[in-house]
Short mmCIF file of C-alpha atoms in Angstrom, two decimals:
data_model
loop_
_atom_site.label_atom_id
_atom_site.label_comp_id
_atom_site.label_asym_id
_atom_site.label_seq_id
_atom_site.Cartn_x
_atom_site.Cartn_y
_atom_site.Cartn_z
CA ALA A 1411 0.00 0.00 0.00
CA LYS A 1412 2.77 2.41 0.91
CA ALA A 1413 4.66 1.81 -2.35
CA MET A 1414 1.50 2.60 -4.31
CA GLY A 1415 0.58 5.65 -2.19
CA LEU A 1416 -2.55 3.95 -0.81
CA ASN A 1417 -3.91 3.71 2.71
CA MET A 1418 -5.25 0.22 2.02
CA CYS A 1419 -5.14 -2.19 -0.89
CA GLY A 1420 -5.44 -5.80 -1.89
CA VAL A 1421 -2.36 -7.59 -3.25
CA ASP A 1422 -2.60 -10.74 -5.35
CA LEU A 1423 0.46 -12.96 -4.86
CA LEU A 1424 1.62 -16.18 -6.48
CA ARG A 1425 4.21 -18.56 -5.10
CA SER A 1426 7.21 -19.15 -7.35
CA GLN A 1427 10.60 -20.83 -7.18
CA ASN A 1428 12.05 -17.35 -6.53
CA GLY A 1429 9.61 -16.57 -3.70
CA PRO A 1430 6.30 -14.71 -3.74
CA MET A 1431 5.53 -12.65 -6.84
CA VAL A 1432 3.15 -9.68 -6.87
CA MET A 1433 0.62 -10.17 -9.65
CA GLU A 1434 -1.74 -7.26 -9.02
CA VAL A 1435 -2.42 -4.42 -6.59
CA ASN A 1436 -6.05 -3.38 -6.16
CA SER A 1437 -6.93 0.01 -4.72
CA SER A 1438 -10.48 -1.24 -4.17
CA PRO A 1439 -10.09 -4.92 -3.33
CA GLY A 1440 -12.88 -7.46 -3.30
CA LEU A 1441 -13.06 -9.44 -0.08
CA GLU A 1442 -15.37 -12.30 -1.04
CA GLY A 1443 -12.59 -14.81 -1.70
CA ILE A 1444 -10.63 -14.20 1.49
CA GLU A 1445 -13.80 -14.12 3.57
CA LYS A 1446 -14.90 -17.46 2.12
CA ALA A 1447 -11.44 -19.00 2.56
CA THR A 1448 -11.00 -17.84 6.17
CA GLY A 1449 -14.60 -17.87 7.36
CA LYS A 1450 -14.02 -14.37 8.79
CA ASN A 1451 -15.87 -11.11 8.22
CA VAL A 1452 -12.84 -9.24 6.84
CA ALA A 1453 -14.91 -6.20 5.79
CA GLY A 1454 -16.24 -5.90 9.33
CA MET A 1455 -12.72 -6.20 10.72
CA VAL A 1456 -11.54 -3.37 8.43
CA PHE A 1457 -14.39 -1.14 9.60
CA GLU A 1458 -13.62 -1.90 13.25
CA PHE A 1459 -9.98 -0.97 12.67
CA LEU A 1460 -10.98 2.27 10.96
CA GLU A 1461 -13.38 3.21 13.75
CA LYS A 1462 -10.65 2.76 16.35
CA ASN A 1463 -7.78 4.36 14.42
CA ALA A 1464 -9.12 6.94 11.95
CA LYS A 1465 -8.48 10.59 12.68
CA PRO A 1466 -10.12 13.50 10.83
CA HIS A 1467 -7.95 14.90 8.03
CA ASP A 1468 -5.15 12.40 8.73
CA THR A 1469 -4.51 10.82 5.36
CA LYS A 1470 -1.44 9.66 3.51
CA THR A 1471 -3.06 10.19 0.12
CA ARG A 1472 -2.74 13.38 -1.89
CA GLY A 1473 -6.36 14.33 -1.27
CA LYS A 1474 -7.75 16.25 1.65
CA GLY A 1475 -8.74 13.27 3.81
#
């Protein structure tokens, strides 16, 4: 996320003989697959994190967060 200038993102990885390879970075990731695979409400966990940690106008993006 930091390398792409994003606060949050999804990263698609593949295993290779040379270690993990980044295939895609999504600024608006879908969570259906990871929620199904883990059985966890990932979207809910993200919202809980944001509620606890978000501060008005504290953004690392170029916009006026």
